[in-house]
Short mmCIF file of C-alpha atoms in Angstrom, two decimals:
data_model
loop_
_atom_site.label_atom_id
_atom_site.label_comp_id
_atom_site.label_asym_id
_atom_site.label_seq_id
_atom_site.Cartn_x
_atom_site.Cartn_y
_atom_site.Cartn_z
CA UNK A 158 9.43 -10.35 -6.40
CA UNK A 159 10.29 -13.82 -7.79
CA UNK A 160 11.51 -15.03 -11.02
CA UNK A 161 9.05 -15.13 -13.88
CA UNK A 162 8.71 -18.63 -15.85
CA UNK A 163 9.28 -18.18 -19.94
CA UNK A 164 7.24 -18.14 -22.54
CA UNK A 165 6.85 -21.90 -24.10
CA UNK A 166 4.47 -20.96 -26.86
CA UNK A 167 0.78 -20.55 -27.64
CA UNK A 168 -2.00 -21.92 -26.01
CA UNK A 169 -5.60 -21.96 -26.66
CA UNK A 170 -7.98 -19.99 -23.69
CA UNK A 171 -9.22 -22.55 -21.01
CA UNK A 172 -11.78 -21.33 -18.60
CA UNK A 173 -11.03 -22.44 -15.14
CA UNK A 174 -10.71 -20.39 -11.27
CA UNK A 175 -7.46 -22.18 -9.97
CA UNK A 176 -6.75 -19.27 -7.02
CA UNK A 177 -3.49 -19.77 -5.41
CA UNK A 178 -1.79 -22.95 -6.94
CA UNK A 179 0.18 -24.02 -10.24
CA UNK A 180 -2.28 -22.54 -13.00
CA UNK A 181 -2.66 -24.23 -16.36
CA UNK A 182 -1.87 -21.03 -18.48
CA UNK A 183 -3.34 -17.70 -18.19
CA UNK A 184 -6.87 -16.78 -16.97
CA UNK A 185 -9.51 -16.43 -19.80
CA UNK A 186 -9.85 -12.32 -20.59
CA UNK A 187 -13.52 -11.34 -20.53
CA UNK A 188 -14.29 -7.75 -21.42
CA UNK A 189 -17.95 -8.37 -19.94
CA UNK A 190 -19.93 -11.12 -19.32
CA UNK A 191 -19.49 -12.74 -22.78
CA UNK A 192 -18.17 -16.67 -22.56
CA UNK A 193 -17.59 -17.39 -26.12
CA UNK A 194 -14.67 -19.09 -27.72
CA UNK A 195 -13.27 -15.34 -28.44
CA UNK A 196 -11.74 -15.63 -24.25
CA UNK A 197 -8.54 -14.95 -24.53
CA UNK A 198 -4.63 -16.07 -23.43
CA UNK A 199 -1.19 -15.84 -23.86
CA UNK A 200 1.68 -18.22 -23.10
CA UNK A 201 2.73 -19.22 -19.97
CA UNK A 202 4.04 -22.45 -18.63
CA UNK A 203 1.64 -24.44 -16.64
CA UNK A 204 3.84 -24.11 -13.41
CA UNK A 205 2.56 -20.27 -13.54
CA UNK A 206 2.02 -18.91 -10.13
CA UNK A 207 0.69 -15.42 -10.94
CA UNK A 208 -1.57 -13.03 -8.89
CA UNK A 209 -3.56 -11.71 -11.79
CA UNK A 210 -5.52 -8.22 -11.49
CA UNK A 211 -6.86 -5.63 -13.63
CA UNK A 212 -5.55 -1.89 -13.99
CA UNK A 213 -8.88 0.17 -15.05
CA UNK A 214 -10.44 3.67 -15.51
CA UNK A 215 -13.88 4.17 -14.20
CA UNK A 216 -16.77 3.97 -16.28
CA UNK A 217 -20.79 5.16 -16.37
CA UNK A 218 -21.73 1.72 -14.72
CA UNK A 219 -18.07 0.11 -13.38
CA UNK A 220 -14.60 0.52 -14.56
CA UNK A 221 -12.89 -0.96 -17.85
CA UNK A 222 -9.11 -1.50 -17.96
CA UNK A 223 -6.10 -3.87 -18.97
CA UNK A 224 -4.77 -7.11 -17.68
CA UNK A 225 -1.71 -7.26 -15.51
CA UNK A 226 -0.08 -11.12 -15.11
CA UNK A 227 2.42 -10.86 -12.68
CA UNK A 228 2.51 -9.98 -8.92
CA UNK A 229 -0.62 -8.33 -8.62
CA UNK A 230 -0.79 -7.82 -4.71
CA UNK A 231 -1.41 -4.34 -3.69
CA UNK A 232 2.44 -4.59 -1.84
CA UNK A 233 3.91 -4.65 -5.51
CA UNK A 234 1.52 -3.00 -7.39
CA UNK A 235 0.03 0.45 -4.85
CA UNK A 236 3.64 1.47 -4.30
CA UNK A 237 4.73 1.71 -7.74
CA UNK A 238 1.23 3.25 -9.25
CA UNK A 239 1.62 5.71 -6.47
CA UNK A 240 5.48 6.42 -7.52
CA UNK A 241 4.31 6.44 -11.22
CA UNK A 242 1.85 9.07 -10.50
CA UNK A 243 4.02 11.35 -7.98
CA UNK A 244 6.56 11.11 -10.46
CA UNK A 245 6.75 9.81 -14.09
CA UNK A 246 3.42 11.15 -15.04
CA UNK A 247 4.12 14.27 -13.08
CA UNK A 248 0.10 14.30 -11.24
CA UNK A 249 -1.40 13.31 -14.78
CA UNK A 250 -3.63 11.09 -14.32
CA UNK A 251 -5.02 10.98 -17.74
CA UNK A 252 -1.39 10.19 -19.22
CA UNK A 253 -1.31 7.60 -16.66
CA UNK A 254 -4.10 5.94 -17.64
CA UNK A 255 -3.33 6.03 -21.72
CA UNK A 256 -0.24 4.92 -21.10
CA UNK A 257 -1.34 1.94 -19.16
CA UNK A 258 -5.03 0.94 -20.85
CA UNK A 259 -4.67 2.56 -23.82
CA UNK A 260 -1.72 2.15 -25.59
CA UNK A 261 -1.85 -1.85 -24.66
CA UNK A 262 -2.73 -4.43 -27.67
CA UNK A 263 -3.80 -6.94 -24.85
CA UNK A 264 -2.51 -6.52 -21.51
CA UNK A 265 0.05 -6.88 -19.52
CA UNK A 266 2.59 -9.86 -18.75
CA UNK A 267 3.96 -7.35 -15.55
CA UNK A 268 4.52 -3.88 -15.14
CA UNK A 269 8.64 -3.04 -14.37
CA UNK A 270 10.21 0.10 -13.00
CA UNK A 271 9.98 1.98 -15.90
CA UNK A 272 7.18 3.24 -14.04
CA UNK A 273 9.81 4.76 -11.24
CA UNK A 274 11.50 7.03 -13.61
CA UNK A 275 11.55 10.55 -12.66
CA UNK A 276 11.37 9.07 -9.15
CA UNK A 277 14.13 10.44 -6.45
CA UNK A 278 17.05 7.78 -6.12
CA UNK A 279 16.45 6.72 -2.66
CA UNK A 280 12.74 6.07 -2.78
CA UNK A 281 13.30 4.08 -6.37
CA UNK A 282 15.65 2.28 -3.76
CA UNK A 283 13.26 1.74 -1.30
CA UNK A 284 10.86 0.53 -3.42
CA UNK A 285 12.76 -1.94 -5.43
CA UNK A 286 16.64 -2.61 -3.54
CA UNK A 287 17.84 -1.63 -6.82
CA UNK A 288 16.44 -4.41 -9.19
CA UNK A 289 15.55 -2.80 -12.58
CA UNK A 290 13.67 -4.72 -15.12
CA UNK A 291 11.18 -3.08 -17.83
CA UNK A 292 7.71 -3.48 -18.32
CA UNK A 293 6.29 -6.28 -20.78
CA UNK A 294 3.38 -6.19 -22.55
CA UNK A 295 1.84 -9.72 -23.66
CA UNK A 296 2.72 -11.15 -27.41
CA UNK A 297 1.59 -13.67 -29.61
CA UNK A 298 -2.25 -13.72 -27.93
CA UNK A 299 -4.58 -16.35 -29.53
CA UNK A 300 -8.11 -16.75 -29.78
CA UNK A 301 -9.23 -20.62 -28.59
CA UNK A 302 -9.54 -21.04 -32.53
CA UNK A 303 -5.95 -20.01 -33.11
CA UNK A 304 -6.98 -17.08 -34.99
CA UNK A 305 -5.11 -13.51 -33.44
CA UNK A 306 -6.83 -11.85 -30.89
CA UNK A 307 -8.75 -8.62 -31.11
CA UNK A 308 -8.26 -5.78 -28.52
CA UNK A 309 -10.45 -6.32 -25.50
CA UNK A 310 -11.23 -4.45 -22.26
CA UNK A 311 -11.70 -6.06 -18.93
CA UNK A 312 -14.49 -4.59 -16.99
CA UNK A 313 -16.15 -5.31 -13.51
CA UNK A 314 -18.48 -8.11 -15.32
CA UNK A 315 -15.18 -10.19 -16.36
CA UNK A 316 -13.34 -10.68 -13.44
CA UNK A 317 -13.92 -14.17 -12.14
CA UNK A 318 -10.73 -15.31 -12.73
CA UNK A 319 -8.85 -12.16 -11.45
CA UNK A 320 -7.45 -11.58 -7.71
CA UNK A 321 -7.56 -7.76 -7.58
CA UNK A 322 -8.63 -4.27 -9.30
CA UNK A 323 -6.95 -1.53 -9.34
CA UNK A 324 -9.14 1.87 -10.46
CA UNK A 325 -7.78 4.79 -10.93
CA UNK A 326 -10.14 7.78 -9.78
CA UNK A 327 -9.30 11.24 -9.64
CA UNK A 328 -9.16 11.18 -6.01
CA UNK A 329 -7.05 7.68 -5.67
CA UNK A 330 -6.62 4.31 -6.61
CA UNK A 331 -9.46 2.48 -5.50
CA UNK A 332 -8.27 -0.80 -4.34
CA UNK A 333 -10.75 -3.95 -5.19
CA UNK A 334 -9.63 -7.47 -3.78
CA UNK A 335 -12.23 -9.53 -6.04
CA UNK A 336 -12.38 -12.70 -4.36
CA UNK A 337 -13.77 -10.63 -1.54
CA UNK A 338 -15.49 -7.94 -2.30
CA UNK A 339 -17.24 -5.61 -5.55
CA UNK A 340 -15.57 -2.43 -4.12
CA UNK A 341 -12.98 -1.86 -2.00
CA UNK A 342 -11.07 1.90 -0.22
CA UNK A 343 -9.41 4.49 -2.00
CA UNK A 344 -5.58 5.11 -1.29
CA UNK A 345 -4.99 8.64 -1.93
CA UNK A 346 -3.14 9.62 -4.75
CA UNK A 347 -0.59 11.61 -2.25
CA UNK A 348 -0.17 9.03 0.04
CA UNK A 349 3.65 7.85 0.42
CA UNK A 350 4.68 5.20 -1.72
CA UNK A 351 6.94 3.97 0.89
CA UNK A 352 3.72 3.34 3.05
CA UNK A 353 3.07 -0.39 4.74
CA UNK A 354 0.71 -2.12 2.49
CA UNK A 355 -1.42 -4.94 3.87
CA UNK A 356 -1.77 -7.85 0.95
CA UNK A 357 -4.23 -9.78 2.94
CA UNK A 358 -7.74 -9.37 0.60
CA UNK A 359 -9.80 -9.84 3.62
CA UNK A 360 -8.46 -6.60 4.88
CA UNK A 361 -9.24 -4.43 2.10
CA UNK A 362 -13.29 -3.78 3.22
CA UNK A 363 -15.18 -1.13 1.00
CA UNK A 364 -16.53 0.22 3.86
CA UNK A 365 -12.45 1.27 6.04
CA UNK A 366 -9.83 2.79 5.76
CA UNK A 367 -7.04 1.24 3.70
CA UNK A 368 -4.93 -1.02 5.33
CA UNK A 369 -1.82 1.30 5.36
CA UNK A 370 0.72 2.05 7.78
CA UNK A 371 3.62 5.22 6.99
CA UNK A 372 6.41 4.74 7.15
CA UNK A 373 8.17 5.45 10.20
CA UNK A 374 10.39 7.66 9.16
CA UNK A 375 9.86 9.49 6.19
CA UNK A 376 12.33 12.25 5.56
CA UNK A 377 11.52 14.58 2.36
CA UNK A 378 12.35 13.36 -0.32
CA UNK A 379 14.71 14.79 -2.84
CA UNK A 380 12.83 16.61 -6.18
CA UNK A 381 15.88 16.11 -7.78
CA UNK A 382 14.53 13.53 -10.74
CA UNK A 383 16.95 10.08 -10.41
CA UNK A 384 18.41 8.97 -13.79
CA UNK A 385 17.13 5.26 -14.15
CA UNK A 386 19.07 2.75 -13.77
CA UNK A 387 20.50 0.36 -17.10
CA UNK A 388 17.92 -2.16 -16.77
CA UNK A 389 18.25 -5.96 -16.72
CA UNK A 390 16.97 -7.86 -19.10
CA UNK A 391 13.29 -9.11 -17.99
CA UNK A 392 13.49 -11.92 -15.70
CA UNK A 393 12.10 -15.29 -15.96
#
């Protein structure tokens, strides 16, 4: 995972689909198909290489769910949902979901591994080679006015500007790679975090299996819950 830029300030929104290159800013949130001067941002530096995604619930017609700014791949983010769920939340899926849609004001500059605790000490090793840094949720978020921003949901109508969707169903997380395809595979909620991921969006087809390979070995894992880790402060 590399190092995260800092925070220069506040910017207005700017609608654009840069995919893949230096950004300028963060993507415009859209909680549906509305394009007014309510899109949202927050403050990044215009060197910003994120992978931006969505983490969502499913809904009567879609999903609806929170930003995420940083590393958004499915190689960062399916291995640490899956850990969250094993472990943290205990199977909860509902808790999961409050605690990461929610209780958010506005989304998401990157989820951390707070999400690992409760987590056995080798697989929080395996997952992360012992780097510890917390969550972040975004701050200081400014209408294109200036005025503060109001509380908005992403759903499926909103996503131009996002790489990938992660939806969590009660069987798995369905795994969406936007600039692809509308739907995408479920990974099963039981499925080893430890597991190969494939970050490649062309690979993630509604319509297969997900691109996952086990682990080679995977020897049980201890129940024994891992005290986290002092963390380090977030990194930039």
């Amino acid at each position: 995972m590399g190092a995260r830029p800092a925070d220069p300030g506040q910017h207005p929104a700017e609608g654009h689909r840069a995919h893949g290159a230096a950004r300028p800013h963060a993507v415009a949130h859209r909680g549906s198909a509305d394009t007014s001067p309510r899109a949202l941002t927050a403050p990044f530096q215009e060197t910003d290489l994120s992978t931006r995604s969505v983490i969502a619930r499913p809904t009567a017609d879609g999903y609806a769910g929170m930003y995420v700014h940083f590393d958004g791949y499915p190689d960062n983010k399916l291995p640490l949902l899956l850990a969250a769920f094993q472990y943290r939340f205990a199977g909860d899926l509902e808790a999961m979901a409050r605690h990461l849609i929610d209780d958010v004001e506005h989304g998401w500059e990157e989820l951390g591994t707070d999400l690992l605790d409760g987590a056995p000490a080798a697989l929080r090793r395996s997952l992360t080679g012992g780097d510890e840094y917390p969550s972040r949720q975004m701050t200081n978020v400014i209408c294109s006015d200036g005025s503060p921003a109001e509380r908005e949901l992403i759903t499926q109508d909103g996503t131009d500007d996002l790489e990938w969707a992660y939806v969590l169903r009660p069987h798995g997380i369905e795994v969406i790679a936007l600039q692809e395809y509308d739907r995408g595979p479920v990974v099963a909620w039981d499925t080893d975090p430890r597991s190969r991921v494939t970050a490649n969006p062309s690979a993630w087809h509604p319509d297969t299996p997900a691109p996952l390979v086990a682990p080679r070995t995977a020897p049980r894992l201890s129940t024994t819950a891992s005290a986290p880790a002092p963390r380090k402060a977030a990194r930039r």
